[in-house]
Coordinates of C-alpha atoms in Angstrom, one line a residue:
R792 CA 59.1 -85.1 75.5
A793 CA 59.3 -85.4 79.3
D794 CA 57.0 -85.8 82.3
P795 CA 56.0 -82.5 84.0
V796 CA 58.5 -81.2 86.6
E797 CA 57.4 -79.5 89.8
M798 CA 59.6 -77.1 91.8
P799 CA 58.3 -77.1 95.3
G800 CA 60.4 -74.3 96.8
P801 CA 63.7 -73.6 98.7
G802 CA 64.1 -77.3 99.6
C803 CA 63.3 -78.2 96.0
T804 CA 63.2 -81.7 94.5
A805 CA 62.5 -82.2 90.9
E806 CA 62.4 -85.4 89.0
T807 CA 61.2 -86.9 85.8
R808 CA 60.9 -90.5 84.7
G809 CA 60.2 -89.8 81.0
K810 CA 62.5 -89.6 78.0
A811 CA 63.9 -86.6 76.2
S812 CA 64.2 -87.5 72.5
L813 CA 67.1 -86.2 70.6
G814 CA 65.7 -87.1 67.2
H815 CA 67.7 -90.3 66.6
G816 CA 65.8 -93.4 67.7
D817 CA 65.8 -94.1 71.3
R818 CA 68.8 -91.9 72.1
G819 CA 67.9 -89.5 74.9
V820 CA 68.0 -88.7 78.6
R821 CA 65.8 -90.7 81.0
G822 CA 65.4 -91.1 84.7
V823 CA 66.6 -87.6 85.8
H824 CA 66.4 -86.8 89.5
L825 CA 67.4 -83.3 90.7
R826 CA 67.7 -82.3 94.4
C827 CA 68.7 -78.7 95.5
P828 CA 69.7 -78.4 99.2
W829 CA 70.8 -74.8 99.3
M830 CA 73.5 -75.0 101.9
K831 CA 75.9 -72.1 101.8
D832 CA 79.7 -72.9 101.4
Q833 CA 79.0 -76.6 101.6
V834 CA 79.2 -79.2 99.0
G835 CA 76.1 -81.3 98.9
P836 CA 74.3 -83.4 96.4
L837 CA 72.9 -81.2 93.7
A838 CA 72.1 -83.4 90.8
Q839 CA 71.6 -87.1 89.9
A840 CA 71.0 -88.4 86.5
D841 CA 70.8 -91.6 84.5
V842 CA 71.7 -90.9 80.8
A843 CA 71.3 -93.4 78.0
L844 CA 72.4 -92.7 74.4
G845 CA 71.5 -95.4 71.9
S846 CA 70.4 -98.9 72.7
D847 CA 73.8 -100.5 73.3
L848 CA 76.5 -98.0 72.4
L849 CA 76.7 -95.7 75.5
S850 CA 75.2 -95.5 79.0
A851 CA 76.2 -93.3 81.8
Q852 CA 75.3 -92.5 85.4
V853 CA 76.3 -89.2 87.1
H854 CA 76.1 -88.1 90.7
G855 CA 77.5 -84.9 92.1
G856 CA 77.2 -81.7 94.0
T857 CA 78.6 -78.1 94.4
D858 CA 78.4 -75.2 96.8
L859 CA 76.5 -72.0 96.1
K860 CA 79.6 -70.1 95.0
G861 CA 80.6 -72.8 92.5
T862 CA 84.1 -72.9 93.8
N863 CA 84.2 -76.4 95.1
S864 CA 82.4 -79.3 93.4
R865 CA 82.5 -83.1 93.3
F866 CA 81.0 -85.4 90.8
D867 CA 81.3 -89.1 90.2
G868 CA 79.8 -91.6 87.9
Q869 CA 80.1 -94.6 85.6
V870 CA 80.2 -94.9 81.8
S871 CA 79.8 -98.0 79.7
V872 CA 80.8 -97.9 76.1
R873 CA 80.4 -100.6 73.4
P874 CA 82.4 -99.3 70.5
P875 CA 81.1 -99.4 66.9
P876 CA 82.2 -102.4 64.8
V877 CA 84.2 -100.2 62.5
F878 CA 85.9 -96.9 63.2
R879 CA 87.1 -94.9 60.1
Y880 CA 89.6 -92.1 60.4
G881 CA 90.4 -91.4 56.7
I882 CA 89.1 -91.7 53.2
R883 CA 91.2 -94.7 52.1
A884 CA 89.8 -98.2 52.4
Q885 CA 92.5 -99.2 54.9
D886 CA 91.9 -96.2 57.1
K887 CA 89.8 -98.1 59.6
V888 CA 90.0 -100.0 62.8
T889 CA 87.6 -102.8 63.7
L890 CA 86.5 -102.8 67.3
D891 CA 84.7 -105.2 69.7
G892 CA 84.1 -105.7 73.4
L893 CA 83.0 -103.5 76.3
I894 CA 84.7 -100.5 78.0
K895 CA 83.6 -99.4 81.5
V896 CA 84.9 -96.3 83.2
A897 CA 84.3 -95.4 86.8
W898 CA 85.4 -91.8 87.5
E899 CA 85.5 -89.0 90.1
L900 CA 85.9 -85.3 89.3
T901 CA 86.7 -82.8 92.0
Q902 CA 87.0 -79.0 91.6
K903 CA 88.8 -76.8 94.2
E904 CA 88.9 -73.0 94.1
Q905 CA 87.3 -73.0 90.6
K906 CA 90.5 -73.5 88.5
A907 CA 91.9 -76.7 89.9
L908 CA 90.5 -80.1 88.7
R909 CA 91.3 -83.7 89.5
L910 CA 90.0 -86.5 87.5
R911 CA 90.7 -90.0 88.6
G912 CA 89.2 -93.5 88.2
N913 CA 89.5 -96.8 86.5
V914 CA 89.0 -98.1 82.9
N915 CA 87.8 -101.7 82.8
L916 CA 88.2 -103.6 79.6
V917 CA 86.0 -106.6 79.0
N918 CA 86.9 -108.8 76.1
F919 CA 88.1 -105.8 74.1
A920 CA 89.5 -106.2 70.6
A921 CA 91.0 -103.8 68.0
Q922 CA 92.4 -104.7 64.6
H923 CA 94.2 -102.5 62.1
S924 CA 95.8 -103.5 58.8
L925 CA 99.3 -103.2 60.5
G926 CA 98.4 -105.1 63.7
G927 CA 95.9 -105.6 66.5
L928 CA 95.0 -107.3 69.7
K929 CA 92.2 -109.6 71.0
K930 CA 90.8 -110.9 74.2
V931 CA 91.8 -107.9 76.4
F932 CA 90.7 -108.0 80.0
G933 CA 91.7 -105.9 83.0
R934 CA 91.7 -102.6 84.8
I935 CA 93.7 -99.4 84.1
P936 CA 93.7 -96.8 86.9
F937 CA 94.2 -93.1 85.9
Q938 CA 94.7 -89.7 87.6
Q939 CA 94.7 -86.3 85.9
D940 CA 95.4 -83.0 87.7
L941 CA 94.2 -80.2 85.4
E942 CA 93.8 -76.4 85.3
L943 CA 91.3 -74.0 83.9
P944 CA 93.5 -70.9 83.4
N945 CA 90.9 -68.7 81.8
F946 CA 87.8 -70.9 82.0
K947 CA 88.0 -71.2 78.2
S948 CA 90.7 -73.9 78.0
I949 CA 92.0 -76.9 79.9
R950 CA 95.5 -78.1 80.4
W951 CA 97.6 -80.4 82.6
A952 CA 98.6 -78.8 85.9
Y953 CA 102.1 -80.4 85.5
L954 CA 103.8 -82.8 83.2
I955 CA 106.0 -85.9 83.9
S956 CA 109.2 -85.4 81.9
D957 CA 111.6 -87.6 83.8
N958 CA 112.8 -90.8 82.2
P959 CA 110.4 -93.4 83.7
F960 CA 113.1 -96.0 83.8
K961 CA 115.0 -93.9 86.4
R962 CA 112.2 -93.5 88.9
V963 CA 112.6 -95.9 91.8
D964 CA 110.4 -94.3 94.5
T965 CA 107.0 -95.9 93.7
S966 CA 105.4 -95.0 97.0
K967 CA 103.4 -92.1 95.5
F968 CA 102.0 -94.4 92.8
V969 CA 100.6 -97.0 95.2
P970 CA 97.0 -95.9 94.8
L971 CA 97.3 -96.3 91.1
T972 CA 98.8 -99.8 91.1
L973 CA 96.5 -102.0 93.2
D974 CA 96.9 -105.7 93.0
D975 CA 93.9 -106.1 90.6
S976 CA 95.2 -103.6 88.0
L977 CA 96.5 -106.4 85.8
V978 CA 95.7 -106.3 82.1
T979 CA 95.9 -109.4 80.0
V980 CA 95.9 -109.6 76.2
G981 CA 95.2 -113.0 74.8
E982 CA 96.4 -112.5 71.3
L983 CA 98.5 -109.9 69.4
N984 CA 99.5 -109.6 65.8
A985 CA 101.8 -107.2 63.9
L986 CA 103.4 -107.3 60.5
E987 CA 102.0 -110.7 59.7
K988 CA 103.4 -112.2 62.9
N989 CA 101.3 -113.6 65.8
F990 CA 102.4 -113.6 69.5
G991 CA 101.0 -113.5 73.0
P992 CA 99.5 -113.8 75.5
L993 CA 100.8 -110.6 77.3
R994 CA 100.3 -109.5 80.9
A995 CA 101.2 -106.2 82.5
R996 CA 100.2 -103.6 85.1
L997 CA 99.2 -100.3 83.4
S998 CA 98.5 -96.9 85.0
L999 CA 98.0 -93.4 83.5
Q1000 CA 99.1 -90.4 85.4
Q1001 CA 99.2 -87.0 83.7
N1002 CA 100.9 -87.5 80.3
M1003 CA 102.6 -90.8 81.2
L1004 CA 101.2 -94.3 80.7
T1005 CA 103.4 -96.6 82.8
I1006 CA 103.7 -100.3 81.9
D1007 CA 105.0 -102.3 84.8
K1008 CA 105.8 -106.0 85.3
L1009 CA 105.5 -106.7 81.6
D1010 CA 105.4 -110.4 80.8
A1011 CA 104.8 -111.6 77.2
D1012 CA 105.1 -114.8 75.2
L1013 CA 107.1 -113.8 72.2
F1014 CA 108.1 -116.2 69.3
E1015 CA 108.4 -119.2 71.7
G1016 CA 110.4 -117.1 74.2
V1017 CA 109.6 -114.7 77.0
L1018 CA 109.8 -110.9 77.1
A1019 CA 109.9 -109.4 80.6
G1020 CA 110.5 -105.8 81.7
Q1021 CA 108.8 -102.4 81.9
G1022 CA 107.8 -99.7 79.5
F1023 CA 106.1 -96.3 79.1
I1024 CA 104.2 -94.2 76.6
D1025 CA 104.3 -90.4 76.8
I1026 CA 101.1 -89.1 75.3
Q1027 CA 102.0 -85.4 74.9
P1028 CA 101.1 -84.5 71.3
S1029 CA 104.4 -82.6 71.0
R1030 CA 106.5 -85.4 72.5
L1031 CA 104.8 -88.6 71.6
M1032 CA 107.3 -91.3 72.7
A1033 CA 107.4 -95.0 73.8
G1034 CA 110.0 -96.9 75.7
L1035 CA 110.8 -100.5 76.6
Q1036 CA 113.4 -101.9 78.9
G1037 CA 113.8 -105.6 79.8
R1038 CA 115.1 -109.0 78.8
I1039 CA 114.3 -111.4 76.1
T1040 CA 114.8 -115.1 76.9
K1041 CA 115.0 -118.1 74.5
L1042 CA 113.3 -116.3 71.6
N1043 CA 113.2 -118.4 68.5
A1044 CA 115.0 -116.2 66.0
T1045 CA 114.1 -118.3 63.0
L1046 CA 110.5 -117.2 63.4
L1047 CA 111.5 -113.7 62.6
S1048 CA 112.9 -114.5 59.2
K1049 CA 111.1 -115.8 56.1
R1050 CA 114.4 -117.3 54.7
A1051 CA 115.7 -119.2 57.7
D1052 CA 115.1 -122.9 58.2
Q1053 CA 112.4 -122.9 60.8
S1054 CA 112.9 -126.6 61.5
Q1055 CA 116.0 -125.8 63.4
A1056 CA 115.2 -123.8 66.6
A1057 CA 117.6 -120.9 67.2
P1058 CA 117.0 -119.6 70.8
L1059 CA 118.2 -116.1 71.4
S1060 CA 118.5 -114.1 74.7
A1061 CA 119.3 -110.4 75.1
R1062 CA 119.0 -107.3 77.3
L1063 CA 117.4 -104.3 75.6
A1064 CA 116.6 -100.6 76.3
L1065 CA 114.8 -98.8 73.5
V1066 CA 113.0 -95.4 73.1
V1067 CA 110.8 -94.7 70.1
D1068 CA 110.1 -91.2 69.0
L1069 CA 106.7 -91.7 67.3
G1070 CA 106.6 -88.2 66.0
K1071 CA 109.9 -88.4 64.2
S1072 CA 109.8 -92.2 63.5
L1073 CA 113.2 -92.7 65.3
V1074 CA 114.4 -95.5 67.5
E1075 CA 117.2 -95.0 70.0
G1076 CA 118.8 -97.4 72.4
R1077 CA 120.8 -100.6 72.5
V1078 CA 120.4 -104.4 72.5
D1079 CA 123.1 -106.6 74.1
V1080 CA 122.8 -110.2 73.0
T1081 CA 123.7 -112.6 75.9
E1082 CA 123.0 -115.9 74.1
I1083 CA 123.3 -116.5 70.4
G1084 CA 124.6 -119.1 68.0
R1085 CA 125.4 -119.4 64.3
N1086 CA 121.8 -120.1 63.3
Q1087 CA 120.4 -117.3 65.5
L1088 CA 122.8 -114.8 64.1
L1089 CA 122.1 -115.8 60.5
A1090 CA 118.4 -115.4 61.2
L1091 CA 119.0 -111.9 62.6
V1092 CA 121.1 -110.9 59.6
D1093 CA 118.3 -112.1 57.3
V1094 CA 115.9 -109.9 59.2
L1095 CA 118.2 -106.8 58.7
D1096 CA 119.1 -107.6 55.1
P1097 CA 116.6 -110.0 53.6
S1098 CA 117.7 -109.4 50.0
G1099 CA 121.5 -109.9 50.7
A1100 CA 122.3 -106.4 49.3
D1101 CA 124.7 -105.2 52.1
P1102 CA 128.3 -106.2 51.5
L1103 CA 129.3 -106.2 55.2
L1104 CA 126.4 -108.4 56.2
N1105 CA 127.3 -110.8 53.3
K1106 CA 130.9 -110.9 54.7
A1107 CA 129.4 -111.9 58.1
R1108 CA 127.3 -114.6 56.3
L1109 CA 130.5 -116.0 54.8
G1110 CA 132.4 -115.8 58.1
L1111 CA 129.6 -117.7 59.9
G1112 CA 130.0 -120.5 57.3
V1113 CA 133.3 -121.5 58.9
G1114 CA 133.1 -119.8 62.3
Y1115 CA 130.9 -118.8 65.2
P1116 CA 129.7 -115.6 66.8
R1117 CA 131.8 -114.3 69.7
F1118 CA 129.7 -111.2 70.5
V1119 CA 126.8 -109.3 69.0
G1120 CA 125.5 -105.8 69.9
L1121 CA 123.1 -103.4 68.3
Q1122 CA 122.9 -99.7 69.0
M1123 CA 120.4 -97.2 67.5
Q1124 CA 120.8 -93.5 67.4
Q1125 CA 119.5 -90.6 65.2
G1126 CA 118.0 -93.0 62.7
Y1127 CA 121.1 -95.2 62.3
L1128 CA 121.6 -98.8 63.3
D1129 CA 125.1 -99.9 64.4
L1130 CA 125.5 -103.7 64.4
D1131 CA 128.7 -104.9 66.0
V1132 CA 129.5 -108.6 65.3
G1133 CA 132.6 -110.6 66.3
I1134 CA 133.2 -113.9 64.6
G1135 CA 135.6 -116.6 65.9
G1136 CA 136.9 -119.8 64.5
V1137 CA 139.3 -120.4 61.6
V1138 CA 139.4 -116.7 60.6
E1139 CA 138.6 -114.3 63.4
Q1140 CA 137.1 -111.0 62.3
N1141 CA 134.9 -108.2 63.6

C-alpha cells in the first residue's frame, strides 16, 4: 500500500510518504522521494529514498543520480545494521555465533563508462560483540575505511579490477593509502578470548583495500605483556591468508601452560613474523626469542608437549634442571615446527 504518486511531466517530481508492505510486520519502504531532471550527458540527482526493513534490524538511506545514457552514475548513502542475537551457519548445536552491537556503514558508489565501479566508505562499529565456541571479542568501537575498485565484464558478474598480491610487510610507500588511514580510523577491542584464554584490550588501525585488510599500529595487552606490530588478512577465497609481524615484550609464559607454577612470573620477549594459510591450515614463519629464562622455557615446552611424550623435549626438561637456556628459536614451514634450543651450565647441549 502506498500514497498516490503523480507524474507532472518532463520536469517530473514524484513522492510518497506511505509504506509499501512486504508481508512481514512493518518491514517495507517508506518516505520515497523521486526527482527526474532530464539533463543529457550530465549526472544529476535522480532518486532519493529512505528504506526501513524491520523495526531495529536494518535502516538505510540512499541518494544518487545518473545521466540519460546510464554510463556515469553516483550514489551514496548510509546503512545501519543491528545484527540478530544468534547467527547460525550449520546444523550442529555449536555452529552459531552470538552477536550484539551496532554497525553503521557510510558509502559512495561511482560508475564510469558503465563497466568500472568504485565503492568506498567507512564501517563504524559501536559496542560490537561476537562470540563463537572457539573465541570471540567484546566492546569493539572504531572506524574501518574501505575502497573497492570493481569491474562488470559482461554485466552479469562482478569482480575486482585488480588484486593486491605483494607481501604487505614489504610495502613502505604509504602515501597512496593516506585517504584510507585517517587519524580517527582507530579500532579498539575491549576484551578478547580464544581457547579458554582471555586477553586485551587491543588497539589498531584497520583499512580494507581490494582483497587486503591491513592492520597497522597494532598494540595489544597479551598475558601481562604487550604485542606491538602490524598484520594483514588476504580475503581472496582462493588465497585466504593472515600474517603478523612484530614484537612481544614481557609476556608471562606461565599463563600459557596449565602445568606451570603460575605463582612465579616468567616474562618472555621475542620477535616474530608469521603467515597463516587458512585454507590449508598451515603456519609459516619464525620466532626469535630475545629474553627467556629457565621458567619461561619450561612453560614453553609444556605448551608444545603438555603430556611429556616427546623424548627430545624431555631431554630439554632434564637439561634445564641443572642448566639455563642460551638461545631459543622457532621456525615453521610446510606444517612442521623446528624448535632450536641451546642449554648452558654444567652440561652444555643443543
